[in-house]
Amino acid sequence: MSVIVKGKDISYSYDFGNSAYALRNVDLSIAKGEFVYILGCNGSGKSTLVRHLNALLKLQHGALSVAGFDVANENDMWQLRRICGMVFQNPDNQFVSSVVEEDIAFGLENYEVPRTEIPAKVNAALQVVDMAGYEKRATNSLSGGQKQRIALAGVFALDPEIIIFDEATAMLDPEGRREVLAMMRKLHDVGKTIIAITHYIEEAVHADRVILMHEGAAIASGKPQDILTDVQLLKQAEIMPPMPVRVYYDLLSLGIRLSSCPLTDEELAEKVCALRSKI
Amino acid sequence: MRITIENLSYTYDRRGRGRFDETIEVNALQGVSCTIESGDFVGIMGQTGCGKTTLIQLIAGLLTPTAGRICLDGQDINDRSYDRNVLRQAIGVVFQYPEQQLFAATVENDVAFGLKYSGLSANAIDERVKWALETMGFDFSKVRKQSPLALSGGEKRRVAIAGVLAVQPKIIIFDEPIAGLDPYGRQDFLELVAKLNDNGTTIIMISHNMNALAKYTKHLLVLEDGRLIMAGETRAVFLSLNNDLQVRGIRRAITEPQHVAALIAKHRKCQCQDSFRDDVVTYDDLISALKGYLLGVGGGGSA
């Protein structure tokens, strides 16, 4: 697979080195079509890192190319923002219009897509997020999950190659979270590169890869099965392990050994029943 | 202080928002009745838009009911003769993203603001501010002169809560206080809230985090489309909600431990064995159920 994001030695300080660095010498490589989660505690540098990808933050140190564009080149910024879309945490802060279809069309209008082509693109985007029929609805009448899906449709309409979800599920109720997670998987399935940040670690178990960040550094990268069951590593990153992993170790301390450390609820149930059937 | 809510309704008027500029009425709450006892820890849950925030704004006296009454120790807070100062001192509200409410030049001034007209002496105010910041886990001498705006997100949130604590309200309402915090941050924060509750403060907390509600609250109010569809002891509400999902054939569960328990109970390898405990709600329940199940000492008993 070809590499779509390639970063080397990225460092960043919010006040130009006068205080702690938010990013320290981060190397980053993401393949086209990959589904990557970036995990870390509050203040570990996750958002700072992803905001470099579409040049929301200006590169201070190191090198970063995204889909062939150098993020330090301001002439490419316009293209870059289109290629690399972003969905943020608070659904209410992302709307520019009070009508769904106008909100989705906003980005297209800015990119001077011909007026006659806009309705078709808006409809296609609504189809993708399962919100067809909501064209004329008021944005403030939607549920949290629906709002995030509309924000996502606005991003999708621009046909980005990379979509970043910066804690896009944090403010949603459980139903809304499920909706947004399903959308992320769907977009991954149609070939988009997905980069997501979350504090709900169980959301990351099905990703292709997870990257752990701590105090501005990328301290580990690998398959969820390897990274998220490594309790020593997670402790170093100040991240709470997924619940099935905690159960595994708590049972171990009670003298109960499951066949191996589970990562998902389903695996945990499977291993518990396998052990029980031997008793 | 006891809060009594009787047949409470609230309708938002959206003036001129209709297609022909007519006024649209949105029923945010309809006929809600419940009682919150002194010292309780009450969770409020429900989907986005179900009326949770409207309910707490009514309790805090920030909105006036369209119908029904809210009483604090038997006194209707919307009665014309009611002294609102009593309400303001009794109830503290921590809104969503409290860090956005910070404004003063120093942390101590920000925390002291609510005490400005309290009638306390300057010394007493200093003591109170120190206590509030230390309760929120700060080193007072280190943080007092810092600008609150230069702190990290989590620290800002704690300063904002210290400002509410400083007034020493008997009741504190939190609107979705843990969104955006990492799991250890969530846990530290909730432990702190539980400590306040242990010391007698009534806590009312809105959250979408089911595991947190299950672990920390004593009672739960469940809202749906502006109506109170369930109210009761937390464990009973979670068991009942879960039951309801199973009855409707929905394979999900409310909390993650409940999900695991349901998966085990339905697993084909376990069909012939004793059934798995069906009263798991919290993480601790799950561990104790698994211990019983796997050490072969039977699955009975409740946590």
Coordinates of C-alpha atoms in Angstrom, one line a residue:
Chain A
M1 CA 0.0 0.0 0.0
S2 CA 1.2 3.5 -0.8
V3 CA 2.0 5.9 2.0
I4 CA -0.4 8.9 2.2
V5 CA 1.0 10.6 5.4
K6 CA 4.7 10.8 5.9
G7 CA 6.1 12.9 8.8
K8 CA 9.6 13.1 10.2
D9 CA 10.8 14.7 13.4
I10 CA 7.8 16.9 14.0
S11 CA 8.0 19.1 17.1
Y12 CA 5.6 21.8 18.1
S13 CA 5.3 24.3 20.9
Y14 CA 2.3 26.6 21.4
D15 CA 4.5 29.5 22.4
F16 CA 7.5 28.8 20.3
G17 CA 9.6 26.9 22.8
N18 CA 9.0 29.1 25.8
S19 CA 7.2 26.3 27.6
A20 CA 6.8 22.6 27.3
Y21 CA 6.6 21.1 23.8
A22 CA 3.2 19.7 22.8
L23 CA 4.9 17.5 20.2
R24 CA 8.4 16.1 20.4
N25 CA 10.2 14.6 17.4
V26 CA 7.3 12.6 16.2
D27 CA 7.7 10.3 13.1
L28 CA 4.5 9.3 11.4
S29 CA 3.7 7.1 8.5
I30 CA 0.1 6.2 7.5
A31 CA -0.8 4.0 4.5
K32 CA -3.5 4.9 2.0
G33 CA -6.7 3.3 3.1
E34 CA -5.5 2.6 6.6
F35 CA -7.7 2.9 9.7
V36 CA -5.6 4.3 12.5
Y37 CA -6.5 5.3 16.0
I38 CA -4.3 7.8 18.0
L39 CA -4.6 7.2 21.7
G40 CA -3.2 9.1 24.7
C41 CA -4.2 10.8 27.9
N42 CA -5.4 14.5 28.0
G43 CA -2.5 16.7 26.9
S44 CA -0.5 14.0 25.2
G45 CA -0.4 15.8 21.9
K46 CA -3.0 13.8 19.8
S47 CA -5.0 16.8 18.6
T48 CA -1.9 18.9 18.1
L49 CA -0.5 16.2 15.8
V50 CA -3.6 15.7 13.6
R51 CA -4.0 19.4 13.2
H52 CA -0.8 19.4 11.4
L53 CA -2.2 17.1 8.7
N54 CA -4.5 19.8 7.2
A55 CA -2.3 22.7 8.2
L56 CA -4.6 24.0 11.0
L57 CA -1.4 24.3 12.8
K58 CA 1.7 25.5 11.1
L59 CA 4.7 23.1 11.0
Q60 CA 7.4 24.5 13.3
H61 CA 10.0 21.8 13.1
G62 CA 10.5 18.6 11.0
A63 CA 8.9 17.6 7.7
L64 CA 5.4 16.4 6.8
S65 CA 3.8 15.4 3.5
V66 CA 0.2 14.6 3.1
A67 CA -1.0 13.0 -0.2
G68 CA 2.0 14.3 -1.9
F69 CA 1.6 17.9 -0.6
D70 CA 4.2 19.5 1.7
V71 CA 2.1 21.0 4.6
A72 CA 4.7 23.7 5.0
N73 CA 3.9 25.1 1.6
E74 CA 1.1 27.6 2.1
N75 CA 0.3 27.6 -1.6
D76 CA -1.0 24.0 -1.2
M77 CA -3.1 24.7 1.9
W78 CA -6.3 25.1 -0.1
Q79 CA -5.9 21.7 -1.7
L80 CA -4.7 20.1 1.5
R81 CA -7.9 21.1 3.4
R82 CA -10.0 19.4 0.8
I83 CA -8.0 16.2 0.7
C84 CA -7.8 16.0 4.5
G85 CA -11.3 16.6 6.1
M86 CA -11.9 16.8 9.8
V87 CA -14.9 16.1 12.2
F88 CA -14.6 17.7 15.6
Q89 CA -15.9 17.0 19.1
N90 CA -18.7 19.4 19.6
P91 CA -21.5 18.8 17.0
D92 CA -23.0 22.2 17.6
N93 CA -19.9 24.2 16.8
Q94 CA -19.5 22.9 13.3
F95 CA -22.6 24.3 11.5
V96 CA -22.5 27.3 9.3
S97 CA -26.1 27.1 8.2
S98 CA -29.3 26.3 9.9
V99 CA -30.5 24.1 7.0
V100 CA -29.0 20.7 6.4
E101 CA -28.5 21.0 2.7
E102 CA -27.1 24.5 2.8
D103 CA -24.6 23.4 5.5
I104 CA -23.3 20.6 3.3
A105 CA -23.2 22.8 0.2
F106 CA -21.1 25.4 2.0
G107 CA -17.7 23.7 1.5
L108 CA -18.6 22.9 -2.2
E109 CA -19.5 26.5 -2.8
N110 CA -16.2 27.6 -1.3
Y111 CA -14.3 25.3 -3.7
E112 CA -16.2 26.9 -6.6
V113 CA -17.9 23.7 -7.6
P114 CA -20.4 24.7 -10.4
R115 CA -23.8 25.4 -8.9
T116 CA -25.5 22.8 -11.1
E117 CA -23.3 20.1 -9.7
I118 CA -23.9 20.9 -6.1
P119 CA -27.3 19.3 -5.4
A120 CA -26.1 15.9 -6.8
K121 CA -23.0 16.0 -4.6
V122 CA -25.1 17.0 -1.5
N123 CA -27.5 14.2 -2.1
A124 CA -24.7 11.7 -2.6
A125 CA -23.1 12.8 0.7
L126 CA -26.4 12.5 2.5
Q127 CA -26.9 9.0 1.1
V128 CA -23.5 8.0 2.4
V129 CA -24.3 9.1 6.0
D130 CA -27.8 7.5 5.8
M131 CA -29.4 10.9 6.1
A132 CA -31.2 11.1 2.8
G133 CA -34.5 12.9 3.3
Y134 CA -33.1 15.4 5.8
E135 CA -32.2 18.0 3.2
K136 CA -34.6 20.7 4.4
R137 CA -34.4 20.0 8.1
A138 CA -33.1 22.5 10.6
T139 CA -29.7 21.6 11.9
N140 CA -30.7 22.3 15.5
S141 CA -33.6 19.8 15.3
L142 CA -31.2 16.9 14.9
S143 CA -29.8 14.5 17.5
G144 CA -26.1 14.5 18.4
G145 CA -25.3 11.5 16.2
Q146 CA -27.2 13.0 13.3
K147 CA -25.4 16.3 13.7
Q148 CA -22.1 14.6 13.5
R149 CA -23.2 12.7 10.5
I150 CA -24.2 15.9 8.8
A151 CA -20.8 17.4 9.7
L152 CA -19.3 14.3 8.2
A153 CA -21.4 14.6 5.0
G154 CA -20.1 18.2 4.6
V155 CA -16.6 16.8 4.7
F156 CA -17.4 13.8 2.5
A157 CA -19.0 16.0 -0.2
L158 CA -15.5 17.4 -0.9
D159 CA -14.3 13.9 -1.7
P160 CA -11.4 13.9 0.7
E161 CA -8.8 11.1 0.8
I162 CA -8.3 11.3 4.5
I163 CA -10.9 11.9 7.2
I164 CA -9.9 12.8 10.7
F165 CA -12.2 12.3 13.7
D166 CA -11.0 14.3 16.6
E167 CA -13.0 12.9 19.5
A168 CA -16.1 13.0 17.3
T169 CA -17.9 10.6 19.7
A170 CA -17.1 12.3 23.0
M171 CA -20.3 14.3 23.4
L172 CA -22.7 11.7 22.0
D173 CA -25.1 9.4 23.8
P174 CA -24.5 5.7 23.2
E175 CA -26.8 5.5 20.2
G176 CA -25.1 8.5 18.6
R177 CA -21.7 6.9 19.2
R178 CA -22.8 3.7 17.5
E179 CA -24.0 5.7 14.5
V180 CA -20.8 7.6 14.1
L181 CA -18.6 4.5 14.5
A182 CA -20.7 2.7 11.9
M183 CA -20.1 5.6 9.5
M184 CA -16.3 5.5 10.1
R185 CA -16.2 1.8 9.2
K186 CA -18.3 2.4 6.1
L187 CA -16.0 5.1 4.9
H188 CA -13.0 2.9 5.6
D189 CA -14.7 0.2 3.5
V190 CA -15.0 2.5 0.5
G191 CA -11.3 3.2 0.6
K192 CA -10.9 6.4 2.7
T193 CA -8.0 6.7 5.1
I194 CA -9.4 7.1 8.6
I195 CA -7.5 8.7 11.5
A196 CA -9.4 8.9 14.7
I197 CA -8.8 10.1 18.3
T198 CA -10.9 8.9 21.2
H199 CA -10.9 8.4 24.9
Y200 CA -13.2 5.4 24.5
I201 CA -10.4 2.8 24.1
E202 CA -12.9 0.0 23.2
E203 CA -13.6 1.9 19.9
A204 CA -10.1 1.3 18.8
V205 CA -10.0 -2.5 19.0
H206 CA -11.1 -3.0 15.4
A207 CA -8.7 -0.5 13.9
D208 CA -5.8 -1.6 11.6
R209 CA -3.4 0.1 13.8
V210 CA -3.1 2.2 17.0
I211 CA -0.5 4.8 17.8
L212 CA 0.1 5.7 21.5
M213 CA 1.2 9.2 22.4
H214 CA 2.5 10.4 25.7
E215 CA 3.9 13.8 26.6
G216 CA 4.1 14.8 23.0
A217 CA 6.0 11.7 21.8
A218 CA 4.7 8.8 19.7
I219 CA 5.8 6.0 22.1
A220 CA 4.3 2.9 20.3
S221 CA 2.6 1.8 17.2
G222 CA 1.1 -1.6 16.2
K223 CA -1.9 -3.8 15.9
P224 CA -4.6 -3.3 18.6
Q225 CA -4.2 -6.9 19.7
D226 CA -0.6 -6.2 20.6
I227 CA -0.7 -2.7 21.9
L228 CA -4.0 -2.7 23.8
T229 CA -3.2 -5.8 25.7
D230 CA 0.3 -4.6 26.8
V231 CA -0.6 -3.3 30.2
Q232 CA 2.9 -2.1 31.0
L233 CA 3.0 0.0 27.8
L234 CA -0.5 1.4 28.5
K235 CA 0.6 2.2 32.0
Q236 CA 3.5 4.1 30.7
A237 CA 1.1 6.1 28.4
E238 CA -1.3 6.6 31.4
I239 CA -4.1 5.0 29.4
M240 CA -6.6 2.7 31.1
P241 CA -6.7 -0.7 29.3
P242 CA -9.9 -1.9 27.7
M243 CA -12.3 -3.6 30.1
P244 CA -11.7 -7.2 28.9
V245 CA -8.0 -6.7 29.5
R246 CA -8.6 -5.4 33.0
V247 CA -10.9 -8.4 33.6
Y248 CA -8.1 -10.8 32.4
Y249 CA -5.6 -9.4 34.8
D250 CA -8.0 -9.1 37.8
L251 CA -9.0 -12.7 37.3
L252 CA -5.3 -13.6 37.1
S253 CA -4.7 -12.0 40.5
L254 CA -7.5 -14.2 41.8
G255 CA -5.7 -17.3 40.5
I256 CA -8.0 -17.7 37.4
R257 CA -6.2 -17.9 34.1
L258 CA -8.0 -17.5 30.8
S259 CA -6.3 -19.1 27.8
S260 CA -5.0 -15.7 26.6
C261 CA -5.7 -12.0 27.1
P262 CA -9.0 -11.0 25.3
L263 CA -9.5 -7.6 23.7
T264 CA -13.2 -7.5 23.0
D265 CA -16.3 -8.4 25.1
E266 CA -17.0 -11.3 22.7
E267 CA -13.5 -12.7 23.1
L268 CA -13.8 -12.4 26.9
A269 CA -17.1 -14.3 26.9
E270 CA -15.7 -16.9 24.6
K271 CA -12.6 -17.5 26.9
V272 CA -14.7 -17.5 30.0
C273 CA -17.0 -20.2 28.6
A274 CA -14.2 -22.2 27.2
L275 CA -12.6 -22.3 30.7
R276 CA -15.9 -23.0 32.4
S277 CA -16.7 -25.9 30.2
K278 CA -13.5 -27.6 31.4
I279 CA -14.4 -27.3 35.1
Chain B
M1 CA -32.4 20.0 51.3
R2 CA -35.2 18.1 49.6
I3 CA -36.2 18.9 46.0
T4 CA -39.7 18.0 45.1
I5 CA -40.8 18.2 41.5
E6 CA -44.5 18.1 40.8
N7 CA -46.0 17.6 37.3
L8 CA -43.3 19.8 35.7
S9 CA -43.6 20.8 32.1
Y10 CA -41.7 23.2 30.0
T11 CA -42.3 24.4 26.5
Y12 CA -39.8 26.4 24.4
D13 CA -41.4 29.0 22.2
R14 CA -39.6 29.4 18.9
R15 CA -41.0 32.7 17.9
G16 CA -41.4 33.2 14.2
R17 CA -39.4 30.1 13.4
G18 CA -42.2 28.3 11.5
R19 CA -42.5 28.3 7.8
F20 CA -45.1 31.1 7.9
D21 CA -43.4 33.0 10.7
E22 CA -45.7 31.4 13.2
T23 CA -44.5 30.5 16.7
I24 CA -43.5 26.8 17.1
E25 CA -43.9 25.3 20.5
V26 CA -41.4 22.6 21.5
N27 CA -42.4 20.5 24.5
A28 CA -39.1 19.9 26.2
L29 CA -40.6 18.4 29.4
Q30 CA -44.0 17.0 30.1
G31 CA -45.5 16.1 33.5
V32 CA -42.3 15.2 35.3
S33 CA -42.7 14.3 39.0
C34 CA -40.0 13.1 41.4
T35 CA -38.3 13.8 44.7
I36 CA -34.6 14.1 45.3
E37 CA -33.7 13.6 49.0
S38 CA -30.9 15.4 50.8
G39 CA -27.6 13.7 50.4
D40 CA -28.6 11.7 47.3
F41 CA -26.4 11.1 44.2
V42 CA -28.8 11.2 41.3
G43 CA -27.9 10.5 37.7
I44 CA -30.0 11.7 34.8
M45 CA -29.8 9.8 31.6
G46 CA -31.5 9.9 28.2
Q47 CA -30.7 10.5 24.5
T48 CA -29.7 13.9 23.2
G49 CA -32.7 16.2 23.2
C50 CA -34.7 14.3 25.8
G51 CA -34.9 17.3 28.1
K52 CA -32.0 16.6 30.6
T53 CA -30.5 20.0 30.5
T54 CA -33.9 21.7 30.5
L55 CA -34.8 19.8 33.7
I56 CA -31.7 20.9 35.6
Q57 CA -32.1 24.5 34.4
L58 CA -35.6 24.4 35.9
I59 CA -34.3 22.9 39.2
A60 CA -31.7 25.6 39.4
G61 CA -34.3 28.3 38.8
L62 CA -32.8 29.4 35.5
L63 CA -36.0 28.7 33.6
T64 CA -39.6 29.2 34.8
P65 CA -41.9 26.2 34.4
T66 CA -44.7 26.3 31.9
A67 CA -46.7 24.2 34.3
G68 CA -46.0 22.4 37.6
R69 CA -43.9 23.2 40.6
I70 CA -40.4 22.8 42.0
C71 CA -40.0 23.0 45.7
L72 CA -36.9 23.3 47.8
D73 CA -37.7 22.1 51.4
G74 CA -41.4 22.6 50.6
Q75 CA -41.0 26.1 49.3
D76 CA -42.0 26.8 45.6
I77 CA -38.9 28.4 44.1
N78 CA -41.1 30.2 41.5
D79 CA -43.5 31.6 44.0
R80 CA -43.5 35.4 43.9
S81 CA -42.6 35.7 47.6
Y82 CA -39.8 33.2 47.4
D83 CA -36.3 34.5 48.4
R84 CA -34.1 33.6 45.4
N85 CA -31.0 34.1 47.5
V86 CA -31.8 30.9 49.3
L87 CA -31.9 29.0 46.0
R88 CA -28.7 30.6 44.7
Q89 CA -26.8 29.6 47.8
A90 CA -28.3 26.2 48.0
I91 CA -27.6 25.1 44.4
G92 CA -24.4 25.2 42.5
V93 CA -24.4 24.4 38.8
V94 CA -21.5 23.2 36.7
F95 CA -22.4 23.5 33.1
Q96 CA -21.0 21.7 30.1
Y97 CA -17.5 22.9 29.4
P98 CA -17.2 24.8 32.6
E99 CA -13.7 25.8 31.6
Q100 CA -15.3 28.3 29.2
Q101 CA -16.7 30.2 32.1
L102 CA -13.3 31.3 33.5
F103 CA -12.7 35.0 33.2
A104 CA -10.6 36.5 36.1
A105 CA -6.9 37.4 35.9
T106 CA -5.9 35.0 38.6
V107 CA -7.1 31.6 39.7
E108 CA -7.9 32.9 43.3
N109 CA -10.0 35.8 42.0
D110 CA -11.9 33.5 39.7
V111 CA -12.7 31.1 42.5
A112 CA -13.6 34.0 44.9
F113 CA -16.0 35.7 42.6
G114 CA -19.1 33.8 43.8
L115 CA -18.3 34.9 47.4
K116 CA -18.1 38.6 46.6
Y117 CA -21.5 39.5 48.0
S118 CA -21.6 36.6 50.6
G119 CA -20.9 38.9 53.5
L120 CA -17.9 36.9 54.5
S121 CA -14.8 38.7 55.7
A122 CA -11.8 38.9 53.4
N123 CA -9.9 36.4 55.5
A124 CA -12.8 34.0 55.5
I125 CA -13.0 34.3 51.7
D126 CA -9.3 33.5 51.4
E127 CA -9.8 30.5 53.6
R128 CA -12.8 29.3 51.6
V129 CA -10.9 29.8 48.3
K130 CA -7.9 27.8 49.6
W131 CA -10.2 25.0 50.8
A132 CA -12.0 24.9 47.5
L133 CA -8.8 24.7 45.4
E134 CA -7.2 22.2 47.7
T135 CA -10.4 20.0 47.6
M136 CA -10.0 20.1 43.8
G137 CA -6.5 18.8 44.1
F138 CA -4.5 22.0 43.6
D139 CA -1.4 23.2 45.5
F140 CA -3.0 26.6 46.6
S141 CA 0.3 28.6 47.0
K142 CA 1.4 27.5 43.5
V143 CA -1.8 28.1 41.6
R144 CA -3.4 31.1 43.3
K145 CA -1.6 33.8 41.2
Q146 CA -1.6 32.0 37.9
S147 CA -3.9 33.0 35.1
P148 CA -6.7 30.4 34.8
L149 CA -6.5 30.7 31.0
A150 CA -2.9 29.4 30.9
L151 CA -3.8 26.1 32.6
S152 CA -4.5 22.8 30.8
G153 CA -8.1 21.9 29.9
G154 CA -8.5 19.5 32.8
E155 CA -7.0 22.0 35.3
K156 CA -9.3 24.8 34.0
R157 CA -12.3 22.5 34.6
R158 CA -11.2 21.9 38.2
V159 CA -10.7 25.6 38.8
A160 CA -14.2 26.3 37.5
I161 CA -15.7 23.6 39.8
A162 CA -13.7 25.1 42.7
G163 CA -15.5 28.4 42.0
V164 CA -18.8 26.5 42.5
L165 CA -17.6 24.6 45.6
A166 CA -16.3 27.8 47.3
V167 CA -19.9 28.9 47.8
Q168 CA -20.5 25.5 49.6
P169 CA -23.8 24.8 48.0
K170 CA -25.8 22.0 49.6
I171 CA -26.7 20.7 46.1
I172 CA -24.4 20.6 43.1
I173 CA -25.7 19.9 39.6
F174 CA -23.2 18.7 37.0
D175 CA -24.2 18.7 33.3
E176 CA -22.1 16.1 31.4
P177 CA -19.0 16.8 33.5
I178 CA -16.7 14.1 32.1
A179 CA -17.0 14.4 28.3
G180 CA -13.6 14.9 26.9
L181 CA -11.7 13.7 30.0
D182 CA -9.5 10.6 29.6
P183 CA -10.5 7.5 31.6
Y184 CA -8.2 8.2 34.6
G185 CA -9.2 11.8 34.5
R186 CA -12.9 10.7 34.6
Q187 CA -12.2 8.3 37.5
D188 CA -10.3 11.0 39.5
F189 CA -13.1 13.5 38.9
L190 CA -15.9 11.0 39.8
E191 CA -14.1 9.9 43.0
L192 CA -13.9 13.5 44.0
V193 CA -17.6 14.0 43.4
A194 CA -18.3 10.9 45.4
K195 CA -16.3 12.3 48.2
L196 CA -18.4 15.5 48.2
N197 CA -21.5 13.3 48.3
D198 CA -20.1 11.3 51.2
N199 CA -19.7 14.6 53.1
G200 CA -23.4 15.3 52.6
T201 CA -23.6 17.3 49.4
T202 CA -26.5 16.3 47.2
I203 CA -25.3 15.5 43.7
I204 CA -27.3 15.6 40.5
M205 CA -25.3 14.5 37.4
I206 CA -26.2 14.3 33.8
S207 CA -24.1 11.8 31.8
H208 CA -24.0 9.7 28.7
N209 CA -21.4 7.5 30.3
M210 CA -23.3 4.4 31.5
N211 CA -20.4 2.8 33.3
A212 CA -19.9 6.0 35.4
L213 CA -23.6 6.3 36.2
A214 CA -23.8 2.6 37.2
K215 CA -20.8 2.9 39.5
Y216 CA -21.3 6.2 41.2
T217 CA -25.0 7.2 41.4
K218 CA -27.5 6.0 44.0
H219 CA -30.7 6.8 42.0
L220 CA -31.4 7.3 38.4
L221 CA -33.9 9.4 36.4
V222 CA -34.4 8.2 32.8
L223 CA -35.9 10.7 30.4
E224 CA -37.3 10.0 26.9
D225 CA -38.8 12.7 24.7
G226 CA -39.4 15.0 27.7
R227 CA -41.1 12.4 29.9
L228 CA -39.7 10.7 32.9
I229 CA -40.0 7.0 31.8
M230 CA -38.2 5.4 34.8
A231 CA -36.9 6.5 38.2
G232 CA -35.5 4.5 41.0
E233 CA -32.5 2.9 42.6
T234 CA -29.6 2.8 40.1
R235 CA -29.0 -1.0 40.1
A236 CA -32.7 -1.7 39.7
V237 CA -33.0 0.8 36.8
F238 CA -30.0 -0.7 35.0
L239 CA -31.3 -4.2 35.4
S240 CA -34.8 -3.2 34.2
L241 CA -33.5 -1.2 31.2
N242 CA -31.3 -4.2 30.2
N243 CA -34.2 -6.6 30.6
D244 CA -36.3 -4.3 28.4
L245 CA -33.6 -4.5 25.6
Q246 CA -33.5 -8.3 25.9
V247 CA -37.2 -8.5 25.7
R248 CA -37.2 -6.4 22.6
G249 CA -34.6 -8.7 21.1
I250 CA -31.9 -6.0 21.0
R251 CA -28.5 -7.6 21.5
R252 CA -26.9 -4.5 23.0
A253 CA -26.6 -3.9 26.7
I254 CA -26.6 -0.7 28.8
T255 CA -23.2 -1.1 30.5
E256 CA -20.1 -3.0 29.2
P257 CA -20.1 -5.4 32.1
Q258 CA -23.8 -6.1 31.4
H259 CA -22.9 -6.8 27.8
V260 CA -20.2 -9.3 28.8
A261 CA -22.6 -11.0 31.2
A262 CA -25.3 -11.3 28.5
L263 CA -22.8 -12.8 26.0
I264 CA -21.7 -15.4 28.6
A265 CA -25.2 -16.3 29.5
K266 CA -26.1 -16.9 25.9
H267 CA -22.9 -18.7 24.9
R268 CA -23.5 -22.1 23.4
K269 CA -20.7 -23.7 25.5
C270 CA -22.4 -22.6 28.7
Q271 CA -25.9 -23.7 27.8
C272 CA -25.6 -27.0 29.6
Q273 CA -23.9 -25.4 32.7
D274 CA -25.4 -23.4 35.5
S275 CA -26.6 -20.1 34.2
F276 CA -24.5 -17.0 34.6
R277 CA -25.6 -14.4 37.2
D278 CA -28.2 -12.1 35.7
D279 CA -27.7 -9.2 38.1
V280 CA -24.4 -7.9 36.8
V281 CA -24.3 -4.1 36.4
T282 CA -20.9 -2.7 37.4
Y283 CA -17.3 -3.9 36.8
D284 CA -17.1 -5.1 40.4
D285 CA -20.2 -7.2 39.9
L286 CA -18.7 -8.8 36.8
I287 CA -15.5 -9.7 38.6
S288 CA -17.3 -11.2 41.5
A289 CA -19.7 -13.1 39.2
L290 CA -16.8 -14.5 37.1
K291 CA -15.0 -15.5 40.3
G292 CA -18.0 -17.5 41.4
Y293 CA -18.5 -18.9 38.0
L294 CA -14.9 -20.0 37.3
L295 CA -13.9 -21.1 40.8
G296 CA -16.9 -23.4 40.7
V297 CA -18.5 -22.0 43.9
G298 CA -21.8 -21.3 42.2
G299 CA -23.1 -18.2 40.6
G300 CA -25.7 -17.1 43.2
G301 CA -25.9 -14.1 45.5
S302 CA -25.9 -10.5 44.7
A303 CA -23.1 -8.0 45.0

